Coordinates of C-alpha atoms in Angstrom, one line a residue:
M1 CA 0.0 0.0 0.0
G2 CA 1.5 3.4 -1.0
K3 CA 1.3 6.5 1.0
L4 CA 0.5 10.2 0.2
K5 CA 3.1 12.5 0.4
N6 CA 2.0 15.8 -1.1
R7 CA -0.8 17.5 -3.0
E8 CA -0.6 21.0 -4.8
I9 CA -2.6 23.1 -6.9
F10 CA -0.9 25.0 -9.9
F11 CA -2.7 27.8 -12.1
D12 CA -1.8 28.1 -15.8
N13 CA 1.0 30.8 -16.1
N14 CA 0.8 31.3 -12.3
K15 CA -2.3 33.5 -12.7
L16 CA -3.9 34.7 -9.8
V17 CA -6.5 37.5 -11.2
Y18 CA -9.2 36.7 -13.3
Y19 CA -12.3 38.4 -15.2
P20 CA -15.8 37.2 -15.7
G21 CA -15.9 35.1 -18.7
D22 CA -12.2 34.1 -18.1
T23 CA -10.9 30.4 -18.6
L24 CA -9.3 29.3 -15.2
S25 CA -7.3 26.3 -15.8
G26 CA -4.3 24.5 -14.1
Y27 CA -3.2 21.1 -12.7
I28 CA -3.2 19.2 -9.5
V29 CA 0.0 17.5 -8.7
V30 CA -0.1 14.6 -6.3
E31 CA 2.9 12.8 -4.9
S32 CA 2.9 9.4 -3.7
R33 CA 5.3 6.8 -2.5
G34 CA 4.1 3.7 -4.1
E35 CA 0.8 3.2 -5.7
I36 CA -2.4 4.3 -3.8
K37 CA -6.0 3.6 -4.3
I38 CA -8.8 6.4 -4.4
N39 CA -12.3 6.6 -5.0
T40 CA -12.4 10.3 -6.5
L41 CA -10.4 13.3 -7.1
K42 CA -12.6 16.2 -7.5
V43 CA -12.0 20.0 -7.8
Y44 CA -14.5 22.6 -6.9
I45 CA -14.5 26.6 -7.4
R46 CA -16.6 28.6 -5.0
G47 CA -17.1 32.3 -4.4
I48 CA -18.5 33.4 -1.1
A49 CA -19.2 36.6 0.7
K50 CA -19.5 36.6 4.3
V51 CA -19.9 39.1 6.8
H52 CA -19.5 39.1 10.7
W53 CA -19.7 41.7 13.5
T54 CA -20.6 41.8 17.3
E55 CA -22.7 44.0 19.5
T56 CA -22.5 44.3 23.1
K57 CA -25.9 44.3 24.6
T58 CA -27.2 44.4 28.2
A59 CA -29.1 41.5 29.8
G60 CA -30.1 43.5 33.1
Y61 CA -28.5 44.6 36.0
R62 CA -28.1 41.1 37.7
L63 CA -26.9 39.5 34.4
G64 CA -24.6 42.1 32.9
N65 CA -23.7 42.4 29.5
Y66 CA -23.2 39.9 26.8
T67 CA -22.2 39.8 23.2
E68 CA -24.2 38.9 20.4
H69 CA -22.8 37.8 17.1
Y70 CA -24.1 38.6 13.7
R71 CA -23.3 36.5 10.6
S72 CA -24.6 36.2 7.0
E73 CA -23.1 34.8 3.6
V74 CA -24.0 34.8 -0.2
E75 CA -22.8 32.2 -2.6
Y76 CA -21.8 33.7 -5.9
I77 CA -20.4 30.6 -7.8
S78 CA -20.2 27.0 -7.0
L79 CA -18.7 24.9 -9.9
K80 CA -17.4 21.2 -9.8
Q81 CA -15.3 18.8 -11.8
T82 CA -14.5 15.3 -11.3
L83 CA -11.0 14.4 -12.4
V84 CA -10.8 10.6 -11.1
G85 CA -13.5 8.2 -10.4
G86 CA -17.4 9.0 -10.5
S87 CA -19.2 9.1 -13.8
K88 CA -19.6 11.2 -16.8
D89 CA -22.9 12.3 -15.5
A90 CA -21.7 13.5 -12.4
N91 CA -19.4 16.0 -14.2
K92 CA -21.9 18.6 -14.9
D93 CA -19.8 21.8 -14.6
G94 CA -16.8 20.8 -16.7
A95 CA -15.5 17.9 -19.1
A96 CA -15.6 14.5 -18.1
S97 CA -11.9 13.6 -17.2
Y98 CA -11.3 9.8 -16.7
P99 CA -7.4 9.8 -17.1
S100 CA -4.6 8.0 -19.1
S101 CA -1.0 8.3 -18.3
S102 CA 1.9 10.0 -20.1
N103 CA 5.3 11.0 -19.0
S104 CA 6.5 14.4 -18.7
S105 CA 8.3 16.9 -16.3
I106 CA 7.5 19.9 -13.8
N107 CA 10.5 22.0 -12.7
G108 CA 12.7 19.1 -13.9
A109 CA 11.0 16.2 -12.1
K110 CA 9.4 13.2 -13.7
V111 CA 5.6 13.2 -13.5
S112 CA 2.8 11.0 -14.7
S113 CA 0.4 13.3 -16.5
H114 CA -3.1 12.4 -16.5
H115 CA -5.5 13.4 -19.6
H116 CA -9.0 12.7 -20.5
S117 CA -9.9 9.3 -21.9
T118 CA -12.7 6.8 -21.5
T119 CA -10.9 4.4 -19.1
L120 CA -11.8 4.6 -15.6
R121 CA -8.6 4.7 -13.4
E122 CA -9.0 4.7 -9.5
H123 CA -5.3 4.4 -8.5
I124 CA -2.4 6.8 -8.4
C125 CA 1.1 5.7 -9.3
D126 CA 4.2 6.1 -7.7
G127 CA 5.9 9.6 -7.9
N128 CA 4.3 12.7 -9.0
S129 CA 0.9 12.7 -11.1
I130 CA -0.5 15.5 -12.8
F131 CA -4.4 16.0 -13.2
P132 CA -5.3 18.9 -15.5
F133 CA -8.7 20.9 -14.7
S134 CA -10.4 24.1 -16.9
F135 CA -13.3 26.1 -15.8
T136 CA -14.8 28.8 -17.7
L137 CA -16.0 31.6 -15.1
P138 CA -19.6 33.0 -15.3
R139 CA -19.8 36.2 -17.3
S140 CA -22.5 37.6 -15.0
G141 CA -23.6 37.0 -11.2
I142 CA -20.1 37.6 -9.8
V143 CA -18.6 40.4 -7.9
T144 CA -15.3 42.1 -7.4
S145 CA -13.1 40.5 -4.5
F146 CA -13.1 42.3 -1.4
E147 CA -11.3 42.0 2.1
G148 CA -12.7 44.0 4.8
K149 CA -12.9 44.4 8.9
H150 CA -16.4 42.9 9.0
G151 CA -16.5 40.9 5.9
S152 CA -14.8 39.5 2.7
I153 CA -15.6 38.3 -0.9
R154 CA -13.4 35.4 -1.6
Y155 CA -13.1 33.0 -4.8
Y156 CA -11.2 29.7 -4.2
L157 CA -10.5 26.5 -5.9
K158 CA -10.7 23.2 -3.6
A159 CA -9.4 19.8 -4.6
E160 CA -10.7 17.0 -2.4
L161 CA -9.0 13.4 -2.8
D162 CA -11.3 10.7 -1.6
K163 CA -9.2 7.8 -0.3
P164 CA -10.9 4.4 1.0
W165 CA -11.0 4.1 4.9
T166 CA -9.7 7.7 5.6
L167 CA -10.5 11.0 5.9
N168 CA -10.4 13.1 2.5
H169 CA -7.4 15.0 1.7
K170 CA -8.3 18.8 0.9
I171 CA -6.2 21.6 -0.4
K172 CA -7.5 25.2 -1.2
K173 CA -5.9 28.1 -3.4
L174 CA -7.5 31.6 -3.4
F175 CA -7.8 33.8 -6.5
T176 CA -9.1 37.1 -7.4
I177 CA -12.0 38.0 -9.3
I178 CA -12.3 41.8 -10.8
T179 CA -15.6 42.6 -12.5
P180 CA -15.2 45.9 -14.6
I181 CA -17.4 48.8 -14.2
D182 CA -18.8 50.7 -17.1
I183 CA -18.7 54.3 -15.8
N184 CA -20.9 55.4 -19.0
E185 CA -23.8 53.2 -17.4
R186 CA -26.6 55.6 -16.2
E187 CA -26.2 54.4 -12.6
Y188 CA -22.7 55.7 -12.4
M189 CA -23.2 58.9 -14.2
V190 CA -23.7 62.1 -11.9
N191 CA -25.3 65.2 -13.2
K192 CA -22.9 67.9 -13.9
R193 CA -25.1 70.8 -12.9
K194 CA -25.2 69.1 -9.5
I195 CA -21.3 69.0 -9.3
M196 CA -20.9 72.4 -10.2
H197 CA -23.7 73.8 -7.5
T198 CA -21.9 71.5 -5.0
I199 CA -18.4 73.4 -6.1
F200 CA -19.9 76.8 -5.8
A201 CA -21.7 76.3 -2.7
S202 CA -18.4 75.2 -1.1
L203 CA -16.4 78.2 -2.4
K204 CA -19.2 80.5 -1.1
I205 CA -19.1 78.9 2.2
F206 CA -15.1 79.2 2.2
I207 CA -15.3 83.0 1.3
L208 CA -17.7 83.7 4.2
I209 CA -15.3 81.9 6.7
K210 CA -12.4 84.0 5.4
K211 CA -14.3 87.0 5.9

Protein backbone atom coordinates (compact mmCIF):
# COMPACT_ATOMS: atom_id res chain seq x y z
CA MET A 1 0.00 0.00 0.00
CA GLY A 2 1.43 3.36 -1.02
CA LYS A 3 1.53 6.58 0.96
CA LEU A 4 0.30 10.04 -0.04
CA LYS A 5 3.12 12.56 0.43
CA ASN A 6 2.07 15.90 -1.02
CA ARG A 7 -0.68 17.68 -2.99
CA GLU A 8 -0.46 21.08 -4.66
CA ILE A 9 -2.59 23.28 -6.93
CA PHE A 10 -1.03 25.16 -9.85
CA PHE A 11 -2.78 27.72 -12.06
CA ASP A 12 -1.59 28.04 -15.66
CA ASN A 13 0.97 30.86 -16.07
CA ASN A 14 0.77 31.40 -12.27
CA LYS A 15 -2.27 33.57 -12.95
CA LEU A 16 -4.14 34.67 -9.81
CA VAL A 17 -6.38 37.47 -11.14
CA TYR A 18 -9.37 36.75 -13.40
CA TYR A 19 -12.29 38.53 -15.01
CA PRO A 20 -15.85 37.26 -15.58
CA GLY A 21 -15.90 34.92 -18.59
CA ASP A 22 -12.20 34.02 -18.27
CA THR A 23 -10.96 30.44 -18.40
CA LEU A 24 -9.36 29.29 -15.16
CA SER A 25 -7.14 26.32 -15.89
CA GLY A 26 -4.29 24.51 -14.24
CA TYR A 27 -3.45 21.17 -12.69
CA ILE A 28 -3.28 19.26 -9.44
CA VAL A 29 0.04 17.60 -8.61
CA VAL A 30 -0.21 14.58 -6.33
CA GLU A 31 2.98 13.03 -4.98
CA SER A 32 2.85 9.49 -3.63
CA ARG A 33 5.27 6.87 -2.42
CA GLY A 34 4.09 3.72 -4.10
CA GLU A 35 0.74 3.15 -5.76
CA ILE A 36 -2.32 4.37 -3.83
CA LYS A 37 -5.98 3.60 -4.38
CA ILE A 38 -8.53 6.42 -4.48
CA ASN A 39 -12.28 6.68 -4.90
CA THR A 40 -12.43 10.12 -6.53
CA LEU A 41 -10.45 13.28 -7.11
CA LYS A 42 -12.69 16.33 -7.47
CA VAL A 43 -12.07 20.05 -7.90
CA TYR A 44 -14.48 22.80 -6.91
CA ILE A 45 -14.65 26.53 -7.53
CA ARG A 46 -16.55 28.57 -4.98
CA GLY A 47 -17.13 32.27 -4.43
CA ILE A 48 -18.65 33.33 -1.12
CA ALA A 49 -19.39 36.66 0.56
CA LYS A 50 -19.33 36.53 4.36
CA VAL A 51 -20.05 39.16 7.01
CA HIS A 52 -19.58 38.94 10.78
CA TRP A 53 -19.84 41.57 13.47
CA THR A 54 -20.63 41.71 17.19
CA GLU A 55 -22.69 44.00 19.39
CA THR A 56 -22.55 44.33 23.17
CA LYS A 57 -25.98 44.25 24.81
CA THR A 58 -27.28 44.50 28.35
CA ALA A 59 -29.31 41.69 29.87
CA GLY A 60 -30.14 43.56 33.06
CA TYR A 61 -28.44 44.58 36.29
CA ARG A 62 -28.05 41.04 37.62
CA LEU A 63 -26.92 39.37 34.38
CA GLY A 64 -24.70 42.15 33.06
CA ASN A 65 -23.59 42.54 29.46
CA TYR A 66 -23.32 39.93 26.73
CA THR A 67 -21.99 39.84 23.18
CA GLU A 68 -24.30 38.97 20.30
CA HIS A 69 -22.83 37.73 17.01
CA TYR A 70 -24.34 38.51 13.61
CA ARG A 71 -23.38 36.45 10.57
CA SER A 72 -24.53 36.02 7.00
CA GLU A 73 -23.18 34.71 3.71
CA VAL A 74 -24.04 34.69 0.01
CA GLU A 75 -22.72 32.24 -2.58
CA TYR A 76 -21.84 33.74 -5.97
CA ILE A 77 -20.40 30.72 -7.76
CA SER A 78 -20.23 26.95 -7.25
CA LEU A 79 -18.68 24.70 -9.91
CA LYS A 80 -17.36 21.14 -9.80
CA GLN A 81 -15.32 18.72 -11.91
CA THR A 82 -14.53 15.06 -11.25
CA LEU A 83 -10.98 14.29 -12.38
CA VAL A 84 -10.79 10.67 -11.23
CA GLY A 85 -13.60 8.23 -10.43
CA GLY A 86 -17.29 9.03 -10.47
CA SER A 87 -19.15 9.12 -13.77
CA LYS A 88 -19.57 11.41 -16.75
CA ASP A 89 -23.09 12.26 -15.54
CA ALA A 90 -21.63 13.57 -12.27
CA ASN A 91 -19.29 15.92 -14.16
CA LYS A 92 -21.92 18.53 -15.00
CA ASP A 93 -19.79 21.66 -14.55
CA GLY A 94 -16.82 20.63 -16.69
CA ALA A 95 -15.57 18.09 -19.18
CA ALA A 96 -15.50 14.47 -18.11
CA SER A 97 -11.96 13.56 -17.15
CA TYR A 98 -11.19 9.92 -16.79
CA PRO A 99 -7.42 9.96 -17.01
CA SER A 100 -4.84 8.02 -18.95
CA SER A 101 -1.12 8.43 -18.29
CA SER A 102 1.87 9.83 -20.15
CA ASN A 103 5.27 10.93 -18.91
CA SER A 104 6.39 14.57 -18.70
CA SER A 105 8.21 16.81 -16.26
CA ILE A 106 7.62 19.76 -13.96
CA ASN A 107 10.54 21.82 -12.67
CA GLY A 108 12.83 19.02 -13.81
CA ALA A 109 10.92 16.31 -11.91
CA LYS A 110 9.45 13.35 -13.78
CA VAL A 111 5.69 13.11 -13.48
CA SER A 112 2.84 10.99 -14.75
CA SER A 113 0.44 13.28 -16.60
CA HIS A 114 -3.23 12.28 -16.64
CA HIS A 115 -5.47 13.37 -19.52
CA HIS A 116 -9.06 12.75 -20.51
CA SER A 117 -9.96 9.31 -21.86
CA THR A 118 -12.77 6.80 -21.58
CA THR A 119 -10.83 4.50 -19.25
CA LEU A 120 -11.66 4.72 -15.55
CA ARG A 121 -8.56 4.65 -13.34
CA GLU A 122 -8.92 4.64 -9.55
CA HIS A 123 -5.31 4.56 -8.48
CA ILE A 124 -2.36 6.95 -8.47
CA CYS A 125 1.04 5.69 -9.54
CA ASP A 126 4.29 6.04 -7.62
CA GLY A 127 5.90 9.48 -7.89
CA ASN A 128 4.27 12.71 -9.09
CA SER A 129 1.00 12.67 -11.01
CA ILE A 130 -0.64 15.61 -12.80
CA PHE A 131 -4.41 16.04 -13.12
CA PRO A 132 -5.41 19.00 -15.36
CA PHE A 133 -8.61 21.00 -14.89
CA SER A 134 -10.32 23.84 -16.72
CA PHE A 135 -13.30 26.02 -15.78
CA THR A 136 -15.04 28.87 -17.57
CA LEU A 137 -16.06 31.56 -15.11
CA PRO A 138 -19.58 33.02 -15.47
CA ARG A 139 -19.90 36.29 -17.36
CA SER A 140 -22.44 37.63 -14.89
CA GLY A 141 -23.52 37.11 -11.31
CA ILE A 142 -20.05 37.40 -9.75
CA VAL A 143 -18.58 40.47 -8.07
CA THR A 144 -15.12 41.82 -7.31
CA SER A 145 -13.10 40.18 -4.52
CA PHE A 146 -13.05 42.12 -1.25
CA GLU A 147 -11.38 42.00 2.16
CA GLY A 148 -12.74 44.13 5.00
CA LYS A 149 -12.89 44.37 8.78
CA HIS A 150 -16.34 42.81 9.05
CA GLY A 151 -16.56 40.77 5.88
CA SER A 152 -15.03 39.45 2.70
CA ILE A 153 -15.76 38.21 -0.80
CA ARG A 154 -13.42 35.35 -1.57
CA TYR A 155 -13.01 32.97 -4.49
CA TYR A 156 -11.07 29.74 -4.27
CA LEU A 157 -10.40 26.45 -6.00
CA LYS A 158 -10.48 23.36 -3.80
CA ALA A 159 -9.21 19.87 -4.61
CA GLU A 160 -10.60 16.95 -2.63
CA LEU A 161 -9.02 13.50 -2.77
CA ASP A 162 -11.25 10.69 -1.48
CA LYS A 163 -9.28 7.66 -0.33
CA PRO A 164 -10.86 4.44 0.97
CA TRP A 165 -11.07 4.03 4.76
CA THR A 166 -9.62 7.42 5.63
CA LEU A 167 -10.55 11.09 5.84
CA ASN A 168 -10.61 13.06 2.60
CA HIS A 169 -7.51 15.10 1.75
CA LYS A 170 -8.37 18.72 0.88
CA ILE A 171 -6.32 21.66 -0.40
CA LYS A 172 -7.42 25.16 -1.41
CA LYS A 173 -5.99 28.04 -3.41
CA LEU A 174 -7.41 31.55 -3.45
CA PHE A 175 -7.70 33.69 -6.57
CA THR A 176 -9.00 37.20 -7.26
CA ILE A 177 -11.96 38.26 -9.38
CA ILE A 178 -12.18 41.80 -10.80
CA THR A 179 -15.52 42.81 -12.27
CA PRO A 180 -15.07 45.89 -14.52
CA ILE A 181 -17.48 48.80 -14.13
CA ASP A 182 -18.70 50.76 -17.16
CA ILE A 183 -18.76 54.35 -15.88
CA ASN A 184 -20.92 55.30 -18.87
CA GLU A 185 -23.84 53.33 -17.48
CA ARG A 186 -26.65 55.51 -16.23
CA GLU A 187 -26.39 54.39 -12.60
CA TYR A 188 -22.78 55.65 -12.42
CA MET A 189 -23.30 59.00 -14.19
CA VAL A 190 -23.67 62.13 -12.04
CA ASN A 191 -25.46 65.29 -13.10
CA LYS A 192 -22.81 67.88 -14.03
CA ARG A 193 -25.00 70.76 -12.81
CA LYS A 194 -25.22 69.12 -9.40
CA ILE A 195 -21.42 68.88 -9.25
CA MET A 196 -20.95 72.53 -10.21
CA HIS A 197 -23.60 73.62 -7.69
CA THR A 198 -21.76 71.73 -4.96
CA ILE A 199 -18.41 73.30 -5.93
CA PHE A 200 -19.83 76.89 -5.96
CA ALA A 201 -21.61 76.31 -2.64
CA SER A 202 -18.36 75.11 -1.07
CA LEU A 203 -16.48 78.16 -2.43
CA LYS A 204 -19.14 80.52 -1.09
CA ILE A 205 -18.87 79.01 2.41
CA PHE A 206 -15.07 79.23 2.22
CA ILE A 207 -15.21 82.96 1.26
CA LEU A 208 -17.66 83.76 4.06
CA ILE A 209 -15.39 82.02 6.60
CA LYS A 210 -12.36 84.00 5.37
CA LYS A 211 -14.26 87.29 5.81
